[in-house]
């Protein structure tokens, strides 16, 4: 019998969850518990707000009181600044969940006292920690000490002692620092804080700004190493953990209607797979938004939530335009089933759009997401960046079993069977709308370029907009190919006339046959009458002849009988001798 050797359980680093949306997923649980973490970045990138939210979430979600020691802003300024995020620091301070301590450092005052150390800082911080039983500490920004205190050699030695002291106290600490030119911080604080280093970045590219976060170092723990976009809004920090998205999402066999009956018939009569990604592409004015509106209306009728991202039209304009084809989207907005997110692509950077999309989806929790159109993100030479962003959105939606429909404008210079954003490989069902120019007319056509996992029609259908929505007409093929518009009408009239002529010819032939049938039937009737007359006469003659024959036979018999009796009379009698 083979004995299995059980490996000892792997020890894991104890984590202190931050409660910041997305960040704990990146760091596999939060910051290292009982250790200091360096958060560095340039001015305005969100270091202070990161530290404040770390304390607030710890106090409200995990019952871990915290101390915020500031070297720049006063307590009153901090309380006012974070009110916009919905954080009521005054209430938390009153309930001894958070303690604020502003340390005022003035270089001129320090120079008058001569040599110094940070013993006073240790005493103040220790008192604040002990007064509320703090488990978390934020020092913001400790580099102000370098500006206020002249002897940096002594200061560096004191900082090493401070960080060791924080570890001894067993508190989870965040130290914020300003970004240096060639180093993570101006004074090289990363040399002292070696457990976890986080860099926040606020960059401007082509007049659009983006905030990003990167975990540079995390001793004793796995973590995401990419740059992650993050938002600072009315709810605080939210980080987008893009690297955690893989290709292991669950797929569904359920089918949902496109909202266009004829289009469903082209897709096995069942529509799209739930959780799939649909692309509707084509040149300007072919009806891409109309197809998207049909899909949104059909989902709302099923009682599903739809999140509609508009990047070219305002929601009111889109709803007004859709009313012209009989689609009334405003009623679903009123019922809370349809929500619009209207933003110009230039309002945010690409990463910020990605983060906003994640945040909106997580808040509204839709079954359907529509983005109309996605090609507007391409500004300058950003095709690769746009493709990366859309890939992350597709993976995120698939991971949540959300059906996505994208529209994309195809430029007239490029091939129709290609997408300007280069995401065709990510698409499950691709509908292509095209212009069909014939005989001086411009008409619309639709066909299914591909649809994974199902049989689909290979026909090009004429695509028309009516008062009752989109209609797909049956394929009409003439001598020169598929016909649309007036050419189709003319061909239909010509064929209808030919059909009418054939019907008339058939009717004429039927009448001729009927007349011949009647003539034939009259002749047959006459022959029947003649036959019956001759038959009657013949039967009478036969009967007369038969009677004559019978009479003759009786006469012969009677004659024979008569002759026999005469012979008997003439025959002599014989005498008997006795």
Coordinates of C-alpha atoms in Angstrom, one line a residue:
X1 CA 0.0 0.0 0.0
X2 CA 1.4 3.4 -1.0
X3 CA 1.3 6.0 1.6
X4 CA 0.6 9.5 0.4
X5 CA 2.9 12.2 1.8
X6 CA 1.0 15.3 2.8
X7 CA 2.9 18.5 2.3
X8 CA 2.6 20.9 5.2
X9 CA 0.2 23.7 4.7
X10 CA 1.8 26.7 3.1
X11 CA 2.0 29.7 5.4
X12 CA 0.3 32.9 4.0
X13 CA 1.1 36.5 4.9
X14 CA -1.5 38.0 7.1
X15 CA -3.4 40.8 5.3
X16 CA -5.2 43.9 6.4
X17 CA -8.1 44.5 3.9
X18 CA -8.4 48.0 2.8
X19 CA -12.1 47.9 1.7
X20 CA -11.1 49.9 -1.4
X21 CA -13.0 48.4 -4.4
X22 CA -10.7 46.4 -6.6
X23 CA -7.5 47.0 -4.6
X24 CA -7.8 44.0 -2.3
X25 CA -8.2 41.8 -5.4
X26 CA -5.0 43.1 -6.9
X27 CA -3.1 42.5 -3.7
X28 CA -4.8 39.2 -2.9
X29 CA -6.3 40.5 0.4
X30 CA -5.0 44.0 1.2
X31 CA -2.0 45.5 2.8
X32 CA 0.5 43.5 4.9
X33 CA -0.9 43.5 8.4
X34 CA 1.4 44.9 11.1
X35 CA 3.8 46.3 8.5
X36 CA 4.3 49.7 7.0
X37 CA 3.4 50.4 3.3
X38 CA 4.7 53.2 1.2
X39 CA 2.2 55.0 -1.1
X40 CA 4.0 57.5 -3.3
X41 CA 3.1 59.7 -6.2
X42 CA 3.1 63.2 -7.6
X43 CA 0.9 66.0 -6.2
X44 CA -2.9 65.5 -6.8
X45 CA -2.7 61.7 -7.5
X46 CA -4.8 60.8 -4.5
X47 CA -2.3 59.7 -1.8
X48 CA -4.1 61.4 1.1
X49 CA -7.6 60.1 0.0
X50 CA -6.2 56.6 -0.3
X51 CA -5.0 56.8 3.3
X52 CA -8.2 58.3 4.5
X53 CA -10.3 55.6 2.9
X54 CA -8.1 52.9 4.3
X55 CA -8.8 54.2 7.8
X56 CA -12.6 54.9 7.2
X57 CA -13.2 51.4 5.6
X58 CA -11.2 49.8 8.4
X59 CA -13.3 51.6 11.1
X60 CA -16.7 51.0 9.5
X61 CA -16.2 47.6 7.8
X62 CA -13.7 45.8 9.9
X63 CA -13.9 47.5 13.4
X64 CA -10.3 48.5 13.3
X65 CA -9.8 52.1 14.6
X66 CA -7.2 54.2 12.9
X67 CA -4.9 57.3 13.4
X68 CA -4.3 59.8 10.7
X69 CA -1.3 62.0 11.4
X70 CA -0.9 64.9 9.0
X71 CA 2.2 67.1 8.5
X72 CA 0.6 69.4 6.0
X73 CA -3.2 69.8 6.3
X74 CA -5.0 70.7 9.5
X75 CA -7.7 68.5 11.0
X76 CA -10.4 70.9 9.9
X77 CA -9.2 70.9 6.3
X78 CA -9.0 67.1 6.2
X79 CA -12.6 66.8 7.5
X80 CA -13.9 69.2 4.9
X81 CA -12.0 67.7 2.0
X82 CA -13.3 64.2 2.5
X83 CA -17.0 65.2 3.0
X84 CA -17.4 65.1 -0.8
X85 CA -16.6 61.4 -0.6
X86 CA -19.4 60.8 1.9
X87 CA -17.0 60.2 4.8
X88 CA -18.2 61.7 8.1
X89 CA -15.0 61.9 10.0
X90 CA -16.5 64.0 12.8
X91 CA -18.8 61.2 13.7
X92 CA -16.0 58.6 13.5
X93 CA -13.9 60.8 15.7
X94 CA -16.7 61.3 18.2
X95 CA -17.1 57.5 18.4
X96 CA -13.4 57.0 18.9
X97 CA -13.0 55.1 15.6
X98 CA -10.6 57.6 14.1
X99 CA -8.1 60.0 15.6
X100 CA -6.7 63.0 13.6
X101 CA -3.5 64.7 14.7
X102 CA -1.9 67.5 12.8
X103 CA 1.8 68.0 13.4
X104 CA 2.9 71.5 12.6
X105 CA 6.5 71.7 11.4
X106 CA 8.2 75.1 11.0
X107 CA 11.9 75.1 10.0
X108 CA 12.6 78.5 11.7
X109 CA 11.2 77.3 15.0
X110 CA 13.2 74.1 14.9
X111 CA 16.5 75.8 14.1
X112 CA 16.1 77.8 17.3
X113 CA 16.1 74.7 19.4
X114 CA 19.2 73.2 18.0
X115 CA 19.6 69.4 17.7
X116 CA 16.5 67.3 17.6
X117 CA 15.1 63.8 17.2
X118 CA 11.6 62.3 16.6
X119 CA 11.0 61.3 20.2
X120 CA 8.2 63.8 20.5
X121 CA 6.6 62.4 17.3
X122 CA 6.8 58.9 18.8
X123 CA 5.1 60.1 22.0
X124 CA 2.2 61.8 20.2
X125 CA 1.7 58.9 17.8
X126 CA 1.8 56.4 20.6
X127 CA -0.7 58.3 22.6
X128 CA -3.1 58.6 19.7
X129 CA -2.8 54.8 19.0
X130 CA -3.4 53.9 22.6
X131 CA -6.3 56.3 23.1
X132 CA -8.5 54.6 20.6
X133 CA -6.8 51.2 20.4
X134 CA -5.8 51.9 16.8
X135 CA -4.9 49.0 14.4
X136 CA -4.2 51.3 11.4
X137 CA -2.0 54.4 11.0
X138 CA -1.5 56.8 8.2
X139 CA 1.4 59.3 8.1
X140 CA 0.8 62.0 5.4
X141 CA 3.1 63.1 4.1
X142 CA 6.2 62.2 6.1
X143 CA 8.5 63.8 3.6
X144 CA 7.4 67.2 5.0
X145 CA 9.9 66.4 7.8
X146 CA 12.7 66.7 5.3
X147 CA 11.6 70.1 4.3
X148 CA 11.2 71.3 7.9
X149 CA 14.2 69.6 9.5
X150 CA 17.7 70.5 8.3
X151 CA 19.9 67.5 9.4
X152 CA 18.8 64.8 7.0
X153 CA 21.3 62.2 8.4
X154 CA 19.7 62.3 11.8
X155 CA 16.2 62.4 10.2
X156 CA 16.9 59.3 8.2
X157 CA 18.1 57.4 11.2
X158 CA 15.0 58.5 13.1
X159 CA 12.8 57.4 10.2
X160 CA 14.3 53.9 10.4
X161 CA 13.6 53.9 14.1
X162 CA 10.0 55.1 13.4
X163 CA 9.3 52.3 11.0
X164 CA 10.7 49.7 13.3
X165 CA 8.6 51.2 16.1
X166 CA 5.5 50.9 14.0
X167 CA 6.2 47.2 13.4
X168 CA 6.7 46.7 17.1
X169 CA 3.4 48.4 17.8
X170 CA 1.8 45.9 15.4
X171 CA -0.2 48.5 13.5
X172 CA -0.8 48.4 9.7
X173 CA 0.7 51.7 8.6
X174 CA 0.6 53.8 5.3
X175 CA 3.3 56.3 4.8
X176 CA 2.8 58.7 1.9
X177 CA 5.6 60.3 -0.1
X178 CA 6.1 62.6 -3.0
X179 CA 7.4 61.2 -6.3
X180 CA 11.0 61.9 -7.1
X181 CA 12.6 62.5 -10.5
X182 CA 14.6 59.2 -10.7
X183 CA 13.4 57.5 -7.5
X184 CA 10.0 56.5 -6.3
X185 CA 10.2 59.2 -3.6
X186 CA 12.2 62.4 -3.4
X187 CA 14.1 61.3 -0.3
X188 CA 14.4 57.6 -1.1
X189 CA 11.9 56.4 1.5
X190 CA 11.6 53.1 -0.4
X191 CA 14.9 52.2 1.1
X192 CA 13.3 52.0 4.5
X193 CA 9.9 50.7 3.7
X194 CA 10.7 47.4 2.0
X195 CA 7.6 45.4 2.7
X196 CA 5.1 47.0 0.3
X197 CA 5.4 49.9 -2.1
X198 CA 2.5 51.4 -4.1
X199 CA 2.8 54.1 -6.8
X200 CA -0.1 56.4 -7.8
X201 CA 0.2 58.2 -11.0
X202 CA -1.9 61.1 -12.5
X203 CA -0.8 61.6 -16.1
X204 CA -2.1 63.7 -18.9
X205 CA -1.9 62.4 -22.5
X206 CA -3.3 64.4 -25.4
X207 CA -5.2 66.7 -23.1
X208 CA -6.9 63.8 -21.2
X209 CA -5.9 62.8 -17.7
X210 CA -5.8 59.3 -16.3
X211 CA -5.1 58.0 -12.8
X212 CA -3.2 54.7 -12.4
X213 CA -2.0 52.5 -9.6
X214 CA 0.9 50.0 -9.6
X215 CA 2.1 47.7 -6.8
X216 CA 5.8 48.0 -7.3
X217 CA 6.8 45.7 -4.4
X218 CA 5.0 43.4 -2.0
X219 CA 7.3 41.2 0.1
X220 CA 5.9 37.8 0.9
X221 CA 2.8 37.9 -1.3
X222 CA 1.7 37.5 -4.9
X223 CA 0.2 40.6 -6.5
X224 CA -0.7 42.1 -9.8
X225 CA 2.2 43.9 -11.4
X226 CA 0.4 45.9 -14.2
X227 CA -0.8 49.4 -14.0
X228 CA -4.4 49.7 -13.0
X229 CA -6.7 52.6 -13.7
X230 CA -8.6 54.0 -10.7
X231 CA -11.3 56.5 -10.0
X232 CA -11.9 59.0 -7.3
X233 CA -15.5 60.0 -7.2
X234 CA -18.4 60.6 -4.7
X235 CA -18.0 57.1 -3.4
X236 CA -14.2 57.2 -2.9
X237 CA -11.5 55.1 -4.5
X238 CA -12.3 52.3 -7.0
X239 CA -9.5 50.3 -8.7
X240 CA -10.0 48.3 -11.8
X241 CA -8.2 44.9 -11.4
X242 CA -7.8 44.1 -15.1
X243 CA -5.1 41.4 -14.9
X244 CA -7.4 39.1 -12.9
X245 CA -9.6 38.7 -16.0
X246 CA -8.9 35.5 -17.9
X247 CA -10.5 33.1 -20.3
X248 CA -12.2 30.9 -17.7
X249 CA -15.7 32.5 -17.8
X250 CA -18.8 30.4 -17.7
X251 CA -20.8 30.1 -21.0
X252 CA -24.5 29.6 -21.4
X253 CA -26.6 27.7 -23.9
X254 CA -29.6 30.1 -23.4
X255 CA -30.7 32.1 -26.4
X256 CA -32.1 35.6 -26.3
X257 CA -34.0 37.5 -29.0
X258 CA -32.4 40.3 -31.0
X259 CA -35.7 42.1 -31.0
X260 CA -36.0 41.6 -34.8
X261 CA -37.9 38.4 -35.8
X262 CA -36.3 38.1 -39.2
X263 CA -32.8 38.4 -37.7
X264 CA -33.6 35.7 -35.2
X265 CA -34.6 33.4 -38.1
X266 CA -31.1 34.0 -39.6
X267 CA -29.6 32.8 -36.3
X268 CA -31.4 29.4 -36.1
X269 CA -34.6 31.2 -35.2
X270 CA -33.3 31.7 -31.6
X271 CA -31.2 34.8 -31.5
X272 CA -27.9 35.4 -29.7
X273 CA -26.3 33.3 -26.9
X274 CA -26.7 34.9 -23.5
X275 CA -23.3 36.3 -22.3
X276 CA -22.0 36.6 -25.8
X277 CA -20.6 39.6 -27.6
X278 CA -22.3 41.1 -30.7
X279 CA -20.8 43.6 -33.1
X280 CA -23.0 45.6 -35.5
X281 CA -20.7 47.4 -38.0
X282 CA -21.3 49.3 -41.1
X283 CA -21.0 52.7 -42.8
X284 CA -22.8 55.8 -41.7
X285 CA -26.6 55.9 -41.8
X286 CA -27.2 52.1 -42.3
X287 CA -29.1 51.6 -39.0
X288 CA -26.6 50.4 -36.5
X289 CA -28.2 52.3 -33.6
X290 CA -31.7 51.1 -34.7
X291 CA -30.5 47.5 -34.3
X292 CA -29.1 48.3 -30.9
X293 CA -32.4 50.0 -29.8
X294 CA -34.4 46.9 -30.9
X295 CA -32.1 44.7 -28.8
X296 CA -32.5 47.0 -25.8
X297 CA -36.3 47.1 -26.1
X298 CA -36.6 43.3 -26.4
X299 CA -34.5 42.9 -23.3
X300 CA -36.6 45.4 -21.3
X301 CA -39.8 43.6 -22.4
X302 CA -38.3 40.4 -20.9
X303 CA -37.8 42.4 -17.6
X304 CA -34.0 42.6 -18.0
X305 CA -31.8 45.6 -17.1
X306 CA -30.1 47.3 -20.0
X307 CA -27.1 49.7 -19.6
X308 CA -26.7 51.8 -22.7
X309 CA -23.5 53.8 -23.2
X310 CA -23.9 56.7 -25.7
X311 CA -20.8 58.2 -27.1
X312 CA -22.3 60.4 -29.9
X313 CA -25.9 61.3 -29.0
X314 CA -27.5 62.4 -25.9
X315 CA -30.1 60.0 -24.4
X316 CA -33.0 62.4 -25.2
X317 CA -31.9 62.7 -28.8
X318 CA -31.5 59.0 -29.2
X319 CA -35.0 58.3 -27.7
X320 CA -36.6 60.9 -29.9
X321 CA -34.9 59.4 -33.0
X322 CA -36.0 55.9 -32.1
X323 CA -39.6 57.0 -31.7
X324 CA -39.7 57.6 -35.4
X325 CA -39.4 53.9 -36.0
X326 CA -41.9 52.9 -33.3
X327 CA -39.4 52.2 -30.5
X328 CA -40.3 54.0 -27.3
X329 CA -37.3 53.7 -25.0
X330 CA -38.3 56.4 -22.5
X331 CA -41.0 54.1 -20.9
X332 CA -38.2 51.7 -19.9
X333 CA -36.1 54.5 -18.5
X334 CA -39.1 55.4 -16.3
X335 CA -39.5 51.8 -15.1
X336 CA -35.8 51.6 -14.1
X337 CA -35.0 48.9 -16.6
X338 CA -33.0 51.1 -19.0
X339 CA -30.1 53.4 -17.9
X340 CA -28.1 55.6 -20.2
X341 CA -24.5 56.7 -19.7
X342 CA -23.7 59.5 -22.1
X343 CA -20.1 60.7 -22.3
X344 CA -17.9 62.1 -25.0
X345 CA -14.9 59.8 -25.6
X346 CA -12.6 62.8 -25.1
X347 CA -14.0 63.5 -21.6
X348 CA -11.8 60.8 -20.1
X349 CA -8.8 58.8 -21.0
X350 CA -9.2 55.3 -22.2
X351 CA -8.3 53.8 -18.8
X352 CA -10.7 56.1 -17.1
X353 CA -13.5 55.0 -19.5
X354 CA -12.7 51.5 -18.6
X355 CA -12.9 52.2 -14.9
X356 CA -16.2 54.1 -15.4
X357 CA -17.7 51.2 -17.3
X358 CA -16.8 48.8 -14.6
X359 CA -18.2 51.1 -11.9
X360 CA -21.5 51.6 -13.8
X361 CA -21.9 47.9 -14.5
X362 CA -21.2 47.0 -10.9
X363 CA -23.7 49.6 -9.7
X364 CA -26.6 48.9 -12.1
X365 CA -26.0 45.2 -12.5
X366 CA -27.5 44.9 -16.0
X367 CA -28.1 41.7 -18.1
X368 CA -27.4 43.7 -21.3
X369 CA -24.7 46.3 -22.1
X370 CA -24.8 48.3 -25.3
X371 CA -21.9 50.6 -26.4
X372 CA -22.7 52.9 -29.3
X373 CA -20.3 53.4 -31.0
X374 CA -16.9 52.1 -30.0
X375 CA -14.9 53.5 -32.8
X376 CA -15.1 57.0 -31.4
X377 CA -12.4 56.1 -28.9
X378 CA -9.8 56.0 -31.7
X379 CA -8.2 59.4 -31.6
X380 CA -4.8 59.7 -33.2
X381 CA -2.6 56.6 -33.0
X382 CA -4.5 54.8 -30.2
X383 CA -5.8 51.8 -32.0
X384 CA -3.8 49.3 -29.9
X385 CA -4.8 51.1 -26.7
X386 CA -8.5 51.0 -27.7
X387 CA -8.3 47.3 -28.6
X388 CA -6.7 46.6 -25.2
X389 CA -9.4 48.5 -23.4
X390 CA -12.2 46.8 -25.3
X391 CA -10.7 43.4 -24.7
X392 CA -10.8 44.1 -21.0
X393 CA -14.4 45.2 -21.2
X394 CA -15.3 42.1 -23.1
X395 CA -13.6 39.8 -20.6
X396 CA -15.2 41.7 -17.7
X397 CA -18.7 41.4 -19.3
X398 CA -18.3 37.7 -20.2
X399 CA -17.1 37.0 -16.7
X400 CA -20.4 38.3 -15.4
X401 CA -22.6 36.6 -18.0
X402 CA -23.6 40.0 -19.5
X403 CA -24.6 40.1 -23.1
X404 CA -22.8 42.9 -24.9
X405 CA -23.7 44.6 -28.2
X406 CA -21.2 47.0 -29.7
X407 CA -21.8 49.2 -32.8
X408 CA -18.9 50.4 -34.9
X409 CA -18.7 52.8 -37.8
X410 CA -16.7 51.4 -40.7
X411 CA -15.0 54.0 -42.8
X412 CA -15.6 54.0 -46.5
X413 CA -11.9 53.6 -47.2
X414 CA -11.5 50.4 -45.2
X415 CA -12.8 47.0 -46.0
X416 CA -16.4 46.4 -44.8
X417 CA -15.5 43.0 -43.3
X418 CA -13.0 44.6 -40.8
X419 CA -13.5 46.7 -37.7
X420 CA -11.7 50.0 -37.3
X421 CA -11.0 49.1 -33.6
X422 CA -9.5 45.7 -34.5
X423 CA -11.6 43.5 -32.1
X424 CA -13.2 41.2 -34.6
X425 CA -11.5 38.2 -33.0
X426 CA -13.2 39.0 -29.7
X427 CA -16.7 39.0 -31.3
X428 CA -19.1 36.0 -31.1
X429 CA -21.7 37.3 -33.5
X430 CA -20.9 39.9 -36.2
X431 CA -23.6 41.6 -38.1
X432 CA -22.6 43.7 -41.1
X433 CA -24.8 46.4 -42.5
X434 CA -23.9 47.7 -45.9
X435 CA -25.1 50.1 -48.6
X436 CA -26.3 48.6 -51.8
X437 CA -26.2 51.2 -54.6
X438 CA -28.1 50.2 -57.7
X439 CA -29.8 52.1 -60.5
X440 CA -29.1 55.5 -58.8
X441 CA -30.5 54.3 -55.4
X442 CA -28.9 53.7 -52.0
X443 CA -30.5 50.9 -50.1
X444 CA -29.5 48.9 -47.0
X445 CA -28.5 45.3 -46.7
X446 CA -27.6 43.0 -43.7
X447 CA -25.9 39.7 -43.4
X448 CA -24.3 37.6 -40.7
X449 CA -20.6 37.7 -41.1
X450 CA -20.0 35.1 -38.4
X451 CA -21.8 33.6 -35.4
X452 CA -19.9 31.2 -33.2
X453 CA -21.6 28.1 -32.0
X454 CA -24.6 28.2 -34.2
X455 CA -25.7 27.7 -37.8
X456 CA -26.5 31.0 -39.5
X457 CA -27.9 32.3 -42.8
X458 CA -25.5 33.2 -45.5
X459 CA -28.0 35.4 -47.3
X460 CA -27.9 39.2 -47.7
X461 CA -31.3 40.6 -46.6
X462 CA -32.7 43.9 -47.5
X463 CA -32.8 46.1 -44.4
X464 CA -35.6 48.7 -44.2
X465 CA -36.7 51.1 -41.5
X466 CA -40.5 51.4 -41.1
X467 CA -42.9 53.0 -38.6
X468 CA -42.9 49.7 -36.8
X469 CA -39.2 49.2 -36.6
X470 CA -36.6 47.3 -38.6
X471 CA -37.8 44.9 -41.2
X472 CA -35.7 42.4 -43.1
X473 CA -37.2 41.5 -46.5
X474 CA -36.8 38.1 -48.0
X475 CA -33.9 37.7 -50.5
X476 CA -35.0 38.7 -54.0
X477 CA -32.7 37.5 -56.7
X478 CA -33.0 38.8 -60.3
X479 CA -31.0 38.0 -63.4
X480 CA -28.2 40.4 -62.2
X481 CA -28.2 39.3 -58.6
X482 CA -29.8 40.5 -55.4
X483 CA -32.2 43.3 -56.1
X484 CA -33.3 46.1 -53.7
X485 CA -35.3 49.3 -53.8
X486 CA -36.9 50.4 -57.1
X487 CA -35.1 47.8 -59.0
X488 CA -36.7 45.2 -56.9
X489 CA -40.1 46.9 -57.3
X490 CA -39.7 47.0 -61.1
X491 CA -38.6 43.4 -61.2
X492 CA -41.5 42.4 -59.0
X493 CA -43.9 44.3 -61.3
X494 CA -42.4 42.6 -64.3
X495 CA -42.6 39.2 -62.8
X496 CA -46.1 39.8 -61.5
X497 CA -47.2 40.9 -65.0
X498 CA -45.7 37.7 -66.5
X499 CA -47.3 35.7 -63.8
X500 CA -50.7 37.3 -64.6
X501 CA -50.2 36.5 -68.2
X502 CA -49.5 32.9 -67.4
X503 CA -52.6 32.8 -65.2
X504 CA -54.7 34.2 -68.0
X505 CA -53.2 31.6 -70.4
X506 CA -54.0 28.9 -68.0
X507 CA -57.5 30.1 -67.6
X508 CA -57.9 30.2 -71.4
X509 CA -56.7 26.7 -71.7
X510 CA -59.0 25.6 -69.0
X511 CA -61.9 27.2 -70.8
X512 CA -60.9 25.5 -74.1
X513 CA -60.7 22.2 -72.3
X514 CA -64.0 22.8 -70.7
X515 CA -65.6 23.4 -74.1
X516 CA -64.0 20.4 -75.6
X517 CA -65.2 18.4 -72.6
X518 CA -68.8 19.6 -73.1
X519 CA -68.7 18.8 -76.9
X520 CA -67.3 15.4 -76.1
X521 CA -69.9 14.8 -73.5
X522 CA -72.7 15.9 -75.9
X523 CA -71.3 13.5 -78.5
X524 CA -71.1 10.8 -76.0
X525 CA -74.7 11.5 -74.9
X526 CA -75.9 11.3 -78.5
X527 CA -74.0 8.1 -79.1
X528 CA -75.5 6.8 -75.8
X529 CA -79.0 7.7 -77.1
X530 CA -78.5 6.2 -80.5
X531 CA -77.0 3.1 -78.9
X532 CA -80.0 2.8 -76.5
X533 CA -82.4 3.1 -79.5
X534 CA -80.6 0.5 -81.5
X535 CA -80.3 -1.6 -78.5
X536 CA -84.0 -1.5 -77.8
X537 CA -84.8 -2.4 -81.4
X538 CA -82.3 -5.2 -81.4
X539 CA -83.7 -6.5 -78.2
X540 CA -87.2 -6.5 -79.7
X541 CA -86.1 -8.3 -82.8
X542 CA -84.2 -10.8 -80.6
X543 CA -87.2 -11.3 -78.5
X544 CA -89.4 -11.9 -81.6
X545 CA -87.0 -14.3 -83.1
X546 CA -86.7 -16.1 -79.8
X547 CA -90.5 -16.4 -79.6
X548 CA -90.6 -17.8 -83.2
X549 CA -88.0 -20.3 -82.3
X550 CA -89.8 -21.3 -79.2
X551 CA -93.1 -21.7 -81.1
X552 CA -91.5 -23.8 -83.8
X553 CA -90.0 -26.0 -81.1
X554 CA -93.5 -26.5 -79.6
X555 CA -95.0 -27.3 -82.9
X556 CA -92.4 -29.9 -83.6
X557 CA -93.0 -31.5 -80.2
X558 CA -96.7 -31.5 -80.7
X559 CA -96.3 -32.9 -84.2
X560 CA -94.0 -35.6 -82.9
X561 CA -96.5 -36.5 -80.2
X562 CA -99.3 -36.5 -82.7
X563 CA -97.5 -38.8 -85.1
X564 CA -96.7 -41.3 -82.4
X565 CA -100.3 -41.7 -81.4
X566 CA -101.3 -42.4 -85.0
X567 CA -98.7 -45.1 -85.4
X568 CA -99.9 -46.8 -82.3
X569 CA -103.4 -47.0 -83.7
X570 CA -102.3 -48.6 -87.0
X571 CA -100.2 -51.3 -85.4
X572 CA -102.0 -54.9 -85.6
X573 CA -102.9 -56.7 -82.4
X574 CA -101.3 -60.1 -81.5
X575 CA -103.4 -63.2 -80.4
X576 CA -102.3 -65.4 -77.6
X577 CA -102.6 -69.1 -78.1
X578 CA -103.9 -71.1 -75.2

